[in-house]
XYZ file of C-alpha atoms in Angstrom:
565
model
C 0.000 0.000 0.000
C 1.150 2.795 -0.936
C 1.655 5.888 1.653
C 1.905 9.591 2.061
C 4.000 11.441 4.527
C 2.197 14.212 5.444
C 5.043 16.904 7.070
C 3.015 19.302 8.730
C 4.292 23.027 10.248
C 2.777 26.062 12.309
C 3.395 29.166 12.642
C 1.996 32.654 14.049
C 1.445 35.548 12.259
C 4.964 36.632 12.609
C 6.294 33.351 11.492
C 7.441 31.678 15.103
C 6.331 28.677 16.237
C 3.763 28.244 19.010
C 5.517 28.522 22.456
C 7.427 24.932 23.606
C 5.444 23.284 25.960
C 2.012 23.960 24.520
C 0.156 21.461 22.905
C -2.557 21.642 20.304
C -5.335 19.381 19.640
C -4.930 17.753 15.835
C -7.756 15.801 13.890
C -6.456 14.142 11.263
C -9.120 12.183 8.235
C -7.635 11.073 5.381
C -10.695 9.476 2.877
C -10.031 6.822 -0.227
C -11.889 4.223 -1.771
C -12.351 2.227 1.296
C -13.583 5.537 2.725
C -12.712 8.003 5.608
C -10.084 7.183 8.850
C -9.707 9.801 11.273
C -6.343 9.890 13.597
C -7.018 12.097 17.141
C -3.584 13.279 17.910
C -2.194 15.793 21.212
C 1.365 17.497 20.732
C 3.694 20.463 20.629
C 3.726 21.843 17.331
C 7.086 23.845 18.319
C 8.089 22.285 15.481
C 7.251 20.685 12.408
C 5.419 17.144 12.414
C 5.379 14.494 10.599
C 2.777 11.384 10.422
C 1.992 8.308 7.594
C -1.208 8.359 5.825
C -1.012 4.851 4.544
C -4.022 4.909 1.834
C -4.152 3.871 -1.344
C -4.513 6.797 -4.074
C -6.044 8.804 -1.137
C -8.589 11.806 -2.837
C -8.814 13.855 0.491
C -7.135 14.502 3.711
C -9.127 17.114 6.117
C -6.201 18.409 8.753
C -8.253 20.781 12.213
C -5.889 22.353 14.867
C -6.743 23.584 17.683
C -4.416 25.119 20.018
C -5.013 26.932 23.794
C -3.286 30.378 22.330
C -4.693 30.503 18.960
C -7.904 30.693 16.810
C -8.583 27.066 15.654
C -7.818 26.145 11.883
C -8.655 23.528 9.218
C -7.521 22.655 5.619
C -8.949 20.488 3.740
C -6.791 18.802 0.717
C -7.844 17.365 -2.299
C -6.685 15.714 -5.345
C -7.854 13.541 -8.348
C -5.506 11.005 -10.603
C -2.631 13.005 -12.799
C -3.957 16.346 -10.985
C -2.125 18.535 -8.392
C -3.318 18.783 -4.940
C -5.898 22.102 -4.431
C -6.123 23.220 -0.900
C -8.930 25.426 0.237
C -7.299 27.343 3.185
C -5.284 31.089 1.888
C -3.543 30.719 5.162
C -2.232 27.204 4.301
C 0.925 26.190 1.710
C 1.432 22.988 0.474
C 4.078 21.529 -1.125
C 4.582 18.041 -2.763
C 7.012 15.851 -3.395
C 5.894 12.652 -5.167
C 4.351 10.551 -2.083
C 5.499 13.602 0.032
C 3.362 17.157 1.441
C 4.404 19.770 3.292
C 1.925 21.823 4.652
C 2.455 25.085 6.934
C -0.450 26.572 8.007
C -0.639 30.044 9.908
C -2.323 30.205 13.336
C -4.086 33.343 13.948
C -5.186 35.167 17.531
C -8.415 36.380 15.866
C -11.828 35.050 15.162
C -15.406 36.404 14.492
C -17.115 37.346 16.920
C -20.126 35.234 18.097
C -23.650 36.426 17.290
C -26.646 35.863 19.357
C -30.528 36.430 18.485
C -31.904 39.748 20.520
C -34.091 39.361 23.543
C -37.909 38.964 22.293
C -39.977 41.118 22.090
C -41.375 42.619 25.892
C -38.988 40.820 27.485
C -35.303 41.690 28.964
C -31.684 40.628 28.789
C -29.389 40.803 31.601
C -25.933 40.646 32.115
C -23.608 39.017 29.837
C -24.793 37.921 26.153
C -23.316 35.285 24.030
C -22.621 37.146 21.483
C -23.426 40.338 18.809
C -26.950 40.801 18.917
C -28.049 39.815 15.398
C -31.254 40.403 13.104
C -32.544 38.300 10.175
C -36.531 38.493 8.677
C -37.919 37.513 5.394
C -36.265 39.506 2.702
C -33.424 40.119 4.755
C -30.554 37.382 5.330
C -28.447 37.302 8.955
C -26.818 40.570 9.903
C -25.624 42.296 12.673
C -29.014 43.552 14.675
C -27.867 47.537 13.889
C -27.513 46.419 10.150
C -30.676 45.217 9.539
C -33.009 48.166 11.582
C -35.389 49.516 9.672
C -34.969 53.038 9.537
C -37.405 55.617 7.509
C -38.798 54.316 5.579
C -37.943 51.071 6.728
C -34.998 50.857 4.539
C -32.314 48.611 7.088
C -29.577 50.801 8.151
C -27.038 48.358 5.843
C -28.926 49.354 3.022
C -29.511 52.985 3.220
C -28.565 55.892 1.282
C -26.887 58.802 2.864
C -25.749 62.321 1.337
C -22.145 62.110 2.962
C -20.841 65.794 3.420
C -16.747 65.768 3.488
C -14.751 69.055 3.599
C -12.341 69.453 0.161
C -10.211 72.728 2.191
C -9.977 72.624 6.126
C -10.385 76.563 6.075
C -13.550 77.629 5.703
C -13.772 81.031 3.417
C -17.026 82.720 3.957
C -17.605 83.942 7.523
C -21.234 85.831 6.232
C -22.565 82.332 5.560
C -24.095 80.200 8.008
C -23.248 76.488 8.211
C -21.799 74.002 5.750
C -22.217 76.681 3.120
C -18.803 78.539 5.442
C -16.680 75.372 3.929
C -15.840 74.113 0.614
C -17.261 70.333 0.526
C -18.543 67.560 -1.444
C -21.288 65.432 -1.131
C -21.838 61.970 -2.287
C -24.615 59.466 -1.861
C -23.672 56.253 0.150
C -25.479 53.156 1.007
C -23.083 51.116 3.764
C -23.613 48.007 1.411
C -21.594 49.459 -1.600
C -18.649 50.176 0.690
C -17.371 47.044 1.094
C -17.863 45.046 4.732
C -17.983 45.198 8.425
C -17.137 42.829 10.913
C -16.799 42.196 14.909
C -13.902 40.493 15.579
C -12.860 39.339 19.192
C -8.614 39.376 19.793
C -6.765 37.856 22.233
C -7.309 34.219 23.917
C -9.707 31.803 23.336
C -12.125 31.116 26.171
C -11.061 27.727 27.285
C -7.604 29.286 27.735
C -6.474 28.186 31.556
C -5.097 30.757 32.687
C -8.091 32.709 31.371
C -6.088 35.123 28.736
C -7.830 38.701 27.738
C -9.829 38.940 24.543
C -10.496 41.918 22.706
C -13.376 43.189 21.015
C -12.883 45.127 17.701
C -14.771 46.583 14.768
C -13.097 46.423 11.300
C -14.585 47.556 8.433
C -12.772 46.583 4.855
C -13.411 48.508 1.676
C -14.325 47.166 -1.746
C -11.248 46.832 -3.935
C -11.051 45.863 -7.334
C -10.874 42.433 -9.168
C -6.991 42.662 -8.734
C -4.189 41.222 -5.982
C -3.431 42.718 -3.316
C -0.495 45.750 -3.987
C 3.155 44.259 -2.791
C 3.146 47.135 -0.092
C 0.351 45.337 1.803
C -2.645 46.639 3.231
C -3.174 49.949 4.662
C -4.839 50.200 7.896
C -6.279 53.585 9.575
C -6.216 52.173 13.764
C -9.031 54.090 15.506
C -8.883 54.679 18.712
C -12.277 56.296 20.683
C -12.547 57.714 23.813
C -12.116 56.628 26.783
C -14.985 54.433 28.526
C -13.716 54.578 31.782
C -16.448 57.634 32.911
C -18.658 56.973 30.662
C -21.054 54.543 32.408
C -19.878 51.062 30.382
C -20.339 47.735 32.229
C -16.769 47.583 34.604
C -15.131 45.005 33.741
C -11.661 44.003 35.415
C -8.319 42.203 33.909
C -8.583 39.450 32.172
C -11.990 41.353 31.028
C -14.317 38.288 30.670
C -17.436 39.423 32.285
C -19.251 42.746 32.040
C -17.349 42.578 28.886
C -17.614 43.065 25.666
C -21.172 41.692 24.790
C -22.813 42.551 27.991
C -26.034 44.604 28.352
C -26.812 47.678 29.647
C -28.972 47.390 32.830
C -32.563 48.455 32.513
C -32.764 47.979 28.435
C -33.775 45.307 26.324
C -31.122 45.309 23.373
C -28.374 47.846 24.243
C -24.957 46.501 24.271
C -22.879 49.440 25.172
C -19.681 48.505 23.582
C -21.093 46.785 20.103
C -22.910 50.037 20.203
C -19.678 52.537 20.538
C -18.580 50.904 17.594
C -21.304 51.168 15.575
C -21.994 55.422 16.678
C -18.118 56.260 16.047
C -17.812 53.966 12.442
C -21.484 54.013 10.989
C -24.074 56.488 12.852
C -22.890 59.439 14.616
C -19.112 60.018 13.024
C -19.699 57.951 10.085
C -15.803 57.428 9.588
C -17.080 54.443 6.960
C -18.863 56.872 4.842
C -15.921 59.115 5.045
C -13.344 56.737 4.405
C -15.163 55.043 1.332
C -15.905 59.104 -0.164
C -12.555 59.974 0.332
C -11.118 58.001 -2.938
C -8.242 56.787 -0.892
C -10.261 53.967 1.578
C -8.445 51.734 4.098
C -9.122 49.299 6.431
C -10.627 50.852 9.721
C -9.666 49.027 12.595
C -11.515 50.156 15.926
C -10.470 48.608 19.173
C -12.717 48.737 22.041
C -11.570 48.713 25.325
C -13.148 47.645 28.734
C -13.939 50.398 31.320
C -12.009 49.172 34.766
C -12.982 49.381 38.062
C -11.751 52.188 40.076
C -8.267 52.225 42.091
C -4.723 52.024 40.981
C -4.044 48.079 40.496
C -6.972 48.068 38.162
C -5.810 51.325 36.559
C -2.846 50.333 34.963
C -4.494 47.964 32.696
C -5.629 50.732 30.724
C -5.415 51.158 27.436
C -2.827 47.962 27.406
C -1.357 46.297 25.659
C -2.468 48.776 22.515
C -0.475 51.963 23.829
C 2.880 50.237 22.490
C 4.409 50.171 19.058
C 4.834 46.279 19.392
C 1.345 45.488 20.881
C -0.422 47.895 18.003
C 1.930 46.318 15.527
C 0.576 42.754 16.562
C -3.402 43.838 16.596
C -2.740 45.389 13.014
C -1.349 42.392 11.855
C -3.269 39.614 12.751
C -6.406 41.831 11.487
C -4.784 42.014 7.776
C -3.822 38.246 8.203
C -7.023 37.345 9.495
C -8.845 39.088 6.356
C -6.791 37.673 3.904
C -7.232 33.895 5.589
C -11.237 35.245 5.420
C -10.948 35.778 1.470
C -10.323 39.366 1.538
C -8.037 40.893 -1.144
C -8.898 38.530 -3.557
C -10.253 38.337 -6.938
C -12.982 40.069 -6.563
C -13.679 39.347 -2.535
C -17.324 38.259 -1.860
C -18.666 40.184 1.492
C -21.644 37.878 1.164
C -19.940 36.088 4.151
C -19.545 39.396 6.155
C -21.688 41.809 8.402
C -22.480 38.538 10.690
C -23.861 36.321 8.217
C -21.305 33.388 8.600
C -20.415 34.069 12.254
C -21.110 31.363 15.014
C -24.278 31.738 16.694
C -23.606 31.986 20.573
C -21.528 28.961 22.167
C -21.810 26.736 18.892
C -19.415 26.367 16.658
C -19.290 28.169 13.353
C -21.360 27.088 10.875
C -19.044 25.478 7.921
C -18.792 27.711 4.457
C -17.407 26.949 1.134
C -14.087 28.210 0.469
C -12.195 28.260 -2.585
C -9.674 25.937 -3.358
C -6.586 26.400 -4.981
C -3.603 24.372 -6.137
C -0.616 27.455 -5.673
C 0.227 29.219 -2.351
C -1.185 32.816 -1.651
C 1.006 34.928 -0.237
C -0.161 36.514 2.892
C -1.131 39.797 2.971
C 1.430 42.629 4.532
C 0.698 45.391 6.407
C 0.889 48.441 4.282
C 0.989 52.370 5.493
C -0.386 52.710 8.948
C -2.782 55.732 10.328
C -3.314 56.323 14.156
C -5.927 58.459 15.085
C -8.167 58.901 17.450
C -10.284 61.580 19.391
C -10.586 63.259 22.841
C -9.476 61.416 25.422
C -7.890 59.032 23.169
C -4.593 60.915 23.522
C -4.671 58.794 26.718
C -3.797 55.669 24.732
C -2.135 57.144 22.007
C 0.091 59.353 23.363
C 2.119 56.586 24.567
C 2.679 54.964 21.412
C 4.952 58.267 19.962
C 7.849 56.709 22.486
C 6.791 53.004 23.788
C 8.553 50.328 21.894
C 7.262 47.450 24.061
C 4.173 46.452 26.108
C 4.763 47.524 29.624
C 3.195 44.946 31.362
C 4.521 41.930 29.756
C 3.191 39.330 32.625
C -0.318 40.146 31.999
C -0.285 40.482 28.237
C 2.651 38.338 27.383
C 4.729 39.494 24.224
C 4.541 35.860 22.358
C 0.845 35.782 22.513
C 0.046 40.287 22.100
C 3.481 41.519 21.003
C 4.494 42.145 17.665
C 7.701 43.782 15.940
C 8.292 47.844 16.913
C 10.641 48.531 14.588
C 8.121 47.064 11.505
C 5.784 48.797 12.919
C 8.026 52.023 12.863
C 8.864 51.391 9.418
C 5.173 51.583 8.380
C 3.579 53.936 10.516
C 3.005 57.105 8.257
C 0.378 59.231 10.091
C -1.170 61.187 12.736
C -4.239 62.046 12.742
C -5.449 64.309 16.193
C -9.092 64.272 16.073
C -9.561 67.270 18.664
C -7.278 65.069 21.562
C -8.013 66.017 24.687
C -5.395 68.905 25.451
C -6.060 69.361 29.429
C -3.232 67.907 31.488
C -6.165 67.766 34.643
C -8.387 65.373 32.309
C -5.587 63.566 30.881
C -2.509 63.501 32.873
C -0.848 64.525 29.516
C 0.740 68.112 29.271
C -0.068 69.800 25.659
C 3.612 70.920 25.456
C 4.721 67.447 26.029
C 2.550 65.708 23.436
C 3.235 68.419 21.000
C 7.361 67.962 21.753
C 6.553 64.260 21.357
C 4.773 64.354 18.155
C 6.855 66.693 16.258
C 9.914 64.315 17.597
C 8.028 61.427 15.730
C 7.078 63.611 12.645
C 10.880 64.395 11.824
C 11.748 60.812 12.507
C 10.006 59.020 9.715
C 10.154 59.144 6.222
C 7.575 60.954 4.910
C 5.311 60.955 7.414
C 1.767 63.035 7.479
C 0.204 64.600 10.517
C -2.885 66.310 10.348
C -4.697 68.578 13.743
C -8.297 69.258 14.142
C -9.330 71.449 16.910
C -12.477 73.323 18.787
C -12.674 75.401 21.555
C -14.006 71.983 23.557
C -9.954 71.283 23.917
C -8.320 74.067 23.277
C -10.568 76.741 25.175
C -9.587 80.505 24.707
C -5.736 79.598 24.061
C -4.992 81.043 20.664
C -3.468 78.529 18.443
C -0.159 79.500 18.030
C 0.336 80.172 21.760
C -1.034 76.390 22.487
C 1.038 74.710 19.491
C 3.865 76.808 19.661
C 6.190 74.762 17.876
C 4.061 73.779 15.496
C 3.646 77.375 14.648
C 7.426 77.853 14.384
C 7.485 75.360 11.174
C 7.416 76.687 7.872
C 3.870 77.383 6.634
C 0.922 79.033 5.166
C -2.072 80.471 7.415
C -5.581 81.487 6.793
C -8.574 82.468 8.663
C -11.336 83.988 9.517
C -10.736 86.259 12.287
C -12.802 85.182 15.447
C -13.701 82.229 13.581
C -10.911 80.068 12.479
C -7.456 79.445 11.889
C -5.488 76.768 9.307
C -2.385 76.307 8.762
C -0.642 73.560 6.268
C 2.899 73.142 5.347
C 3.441 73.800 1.640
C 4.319 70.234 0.767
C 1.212 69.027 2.249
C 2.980 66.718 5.056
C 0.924 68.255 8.294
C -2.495 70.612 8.311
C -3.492 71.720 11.576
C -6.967 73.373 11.625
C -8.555 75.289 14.711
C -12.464 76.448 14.997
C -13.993 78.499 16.702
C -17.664 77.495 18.483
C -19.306 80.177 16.929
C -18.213 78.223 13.466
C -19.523 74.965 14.336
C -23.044 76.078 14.858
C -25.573 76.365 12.385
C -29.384 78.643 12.726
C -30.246 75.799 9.811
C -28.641 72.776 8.170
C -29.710 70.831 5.158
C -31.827 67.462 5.658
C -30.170 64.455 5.123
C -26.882 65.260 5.142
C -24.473 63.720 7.136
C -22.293 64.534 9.739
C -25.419 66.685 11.172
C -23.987 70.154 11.551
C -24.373 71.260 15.308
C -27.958 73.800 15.619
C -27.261 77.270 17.579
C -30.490 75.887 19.607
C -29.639 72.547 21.409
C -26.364 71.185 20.060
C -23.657 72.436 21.789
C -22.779 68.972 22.694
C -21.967 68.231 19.701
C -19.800 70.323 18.450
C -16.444 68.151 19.874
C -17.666 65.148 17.675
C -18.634 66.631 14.940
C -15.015 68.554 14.694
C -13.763 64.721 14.695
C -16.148 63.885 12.119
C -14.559 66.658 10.028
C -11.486 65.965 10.603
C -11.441 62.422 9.705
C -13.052 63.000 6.476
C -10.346 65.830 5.775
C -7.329 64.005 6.569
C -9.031 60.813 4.659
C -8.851 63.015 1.230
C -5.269 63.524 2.312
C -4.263 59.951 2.994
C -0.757 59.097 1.175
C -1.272 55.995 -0.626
């Protein structure tokens, strides 16, 4: 009889091997004409393995791993007589040689997030959910709950149309105006559905892990690209990071953040899941940084980490933000997202989001559903990580201040570097922007002095090569402080000014590298604005609150235009 070694290799996203001492789970079934065996096997995969598969002229063999640090995986291999072996699996390469395979598959610390159906109707959930709350009706196939609400007139939110408002000039020009009509814009009409997909993704360790390791939730949302490879500079990310939900009246939720956390619900509502929901305000509703992104010509994948609020007092403190305010532990989250997309099919021939916005995730504590995936007989590379953005707004500075000078994760016990660290100095070598969303600037809020971060920032600017940084500021963080008293420095750089006096200032350097734009209250409230259009401008009448988000919202869509790449 004649038999097959099958040499088989794992690795993580950065190419090691899992951690000695670990061992993973393997299912082995190899089918012929006498039909399918199946082979149960527990061992380190430190290194590469090798096991018979004595069958004659064998037409499949179906390979599952499952390890305690990483996302489980499968391959399934196939072959016919005089044909070359197709595997279905992008994050899987197989080579043969005659009665011999290799196989190396890649072992991700991602995986969809878990849906769950919403409470019925009259009654109440409580506490911690399974999952994403999901919808699905005639008419409309399995989405995320938020996706699929009907809004006026009950078109679901997925499906939509939108006049998306994005500024073409941060300075406005025409103070005796009232409004959007003070800027120079655009507008395009956007339904979330032609912008490519969304997805809830959970990072970190799986929840069987002993010890229990901390997971992650995040929102990533991927744009449509055309029927063409992915570019050899990889995949450009913009890293969002929102405010703070420390004071904010989230679910508490302490280290290693597996209750109250991340699918729990709000107490005293039926369907509210506070931090699915801060997701979908900041990317889809309230910011709309997906409508920006896809109107600015220049989209890239959003990734949106959000983080559990911790219970007060110093010990529980220190977890914050971690391990994401580090060079090596952003570096990591970036890059298993990318790898985990292009495992997922994205950045493909013509990638199908038929399998996104929930529709294939695992309902609650079963296991995911199993989907078609296409085969192939030559390795894909993986994707790389292309030109990095990091952004975020208000009290973000608190998390990404750090990252302008912290190479590694600081608390390397609790979020060990194997398992959340990546590479600082590839991360360096990519990371192209800044983008400061109207940061928090009050040292009593923050703990951050504005003449350190701006010292820190312009450090990092003259570092790289290249690199973009873009301001966007109201009086909500900047107060009375004239601009070029609070960003001194900045000031003292070569550039060109306008404004509007009382109203606004901009400057931008004349080879476009950094803009820095500063507005006035009195600029960022309307007596009128237009119907339909989104971001909603801020009403003189009853919107002073939103005047701080909606300078974010401009700002994103501004620096989006600007995006190198």
């Amino acid at each position: 009889m004649a038999t097959t070694r099958l040499t088989f290799a794992v690795a993580d996203v950065l190419g090691r091997p899992p951690q000695a001492g670990t061992v993973a789970e393997v299912k082995l079934t190899w089918t012929d004409a006498q039909g399918p065996v199946t082979q149960h096997i527990s061992l380190p995969l430190d290194g590469p393995v090798t096991r018979a598969v004595p069958a004659q002229e064998w037409s499949r063999i179906d390979l599952d791993v499952a390890h305690p640090d990483y996302a489980p995986e499968s391959v399934t291999l196939t072959r016919s007589p005089d044909a070359p072996v197709y595997w279905d699996n992008r994050g899987v390469a197989v080579t043969r040689d005659g009665d011999d395979l290799r196989l190396t598959m890649e072992l991700g610390r991602i995986r969809q997030s878990p849906v769950t159906p919403p409470p019925y109707t009259g009654t109440q959930a409580h506490g911690d959910q399974p999952g994403v709350f999901f919808r699905e009706a005639t008419g409309q196939p399995r989405r995320y709950a938020v996706l699929n609400t009907p809004a006026p007139p009950a078109t679901p939110l997925w499906l939509e149309k939108v006049n998306v408002r994005t500024l073409t000039d941060a300075a406005p020009a025409r103070a005796e105006q009232d409004g959007w009509d003070r800027f120079r814009t655009t507008d395009q009409v956007v339904a979330l559905a032609d912008t490519g997909g969304f997805l809830w993704l959970e990072y970190g360790g799986n929840d069987d892990a002993h010890p229990p390791q901390p997971r992650f939730l995040v929102a990533v949302w991927a744009p449509k690209r055309p029927s063409a490879p992915v570019p050899a500079d990889g995949i450009d990310v913009v890293c969002y990071f929102t405010p703070s939900t420390a004071t904010r009246g989230y679910p508490l939720s302490a280290y290693p953040f597996r209750s109250n956390y991340p699918y729990s619900v709000k107490r005293d509502t039926t369907a509210d899941q506070p931090y699915v929901v801060v997701g979908y305000r900041h990317l889809l509703r309230d910011l709309n940084l997906v409508q920006a992104q896809h109107v600015s010509g220049r989209p890239a994948v959003v990734v949106v980490p959000i983080l559990p609020a911790l219970p007060p007092g110093k010990d529980n403190e220190r977890f914050a933000w971690q391990p994401f305010n580090s060079q090596e532990g952003t570096h990591r989250l970036l890059l298993e997202v990318v790898r985990f997309l292009h495992r997922f099919g994205y950045g493909g021939s013509g990638t199908d989001f038929s399998r996104w916005q929930g529709s294939t995730a695992p309902v609650g504590l079963l296991p995911p559903l199993p989907t078609a995936r296409r085969a192939g007989s030559v390795p894909t590379p993986p994707s790389a990580l292309g030109s990095v953005t990091v952004c975020g707004f208000s009290s973000a500075i608190m998390g990404i201040f750090p990252l302008l000078t912290r190479k590694e994760i600081s608390l390397p016990h609790h979020f060990p570097r194997h398992l959340f660290g990546g590479d600082a100095a590839a991360f360096d070598a990519v990371w192209r922007e800044w983008w400061d969303l109207d940061l928090e600037l009050k040292a009593e809020a923050t703990g951050i002095k504005a003449a350190d971060y701006e010292r820190q920032l312009l450090r990092w600017f003259a570092d790289g090569n290249d690199r973009r940084m873009r301001l966007y500021h109201c009086d909500h963080t900047m107060g009375d402080t004239p601009p070029a008293r609070q960003f001194a420095a900045l000031a003292g750089l070569p550039h060109k000014a306008g404004s509007l006096p009382g109203l606004s200032e901009a400057w931008h350097s004349e080879d476009g590298r950094w803009t820095a734009a500063f507005y006035r209250a009195g600029l960022l409230r309307a007596r009128t604005r237009p119907a339909g259009v989104l971001p909603l401008f801020p009403l003189e009448a009853a919107d002073a609150g939103l005047i701080h988000p909606f300078t974010a919202a401009l700002g994103f869509g501004h620096a989006s235009k600007l995006r190198a790449g």
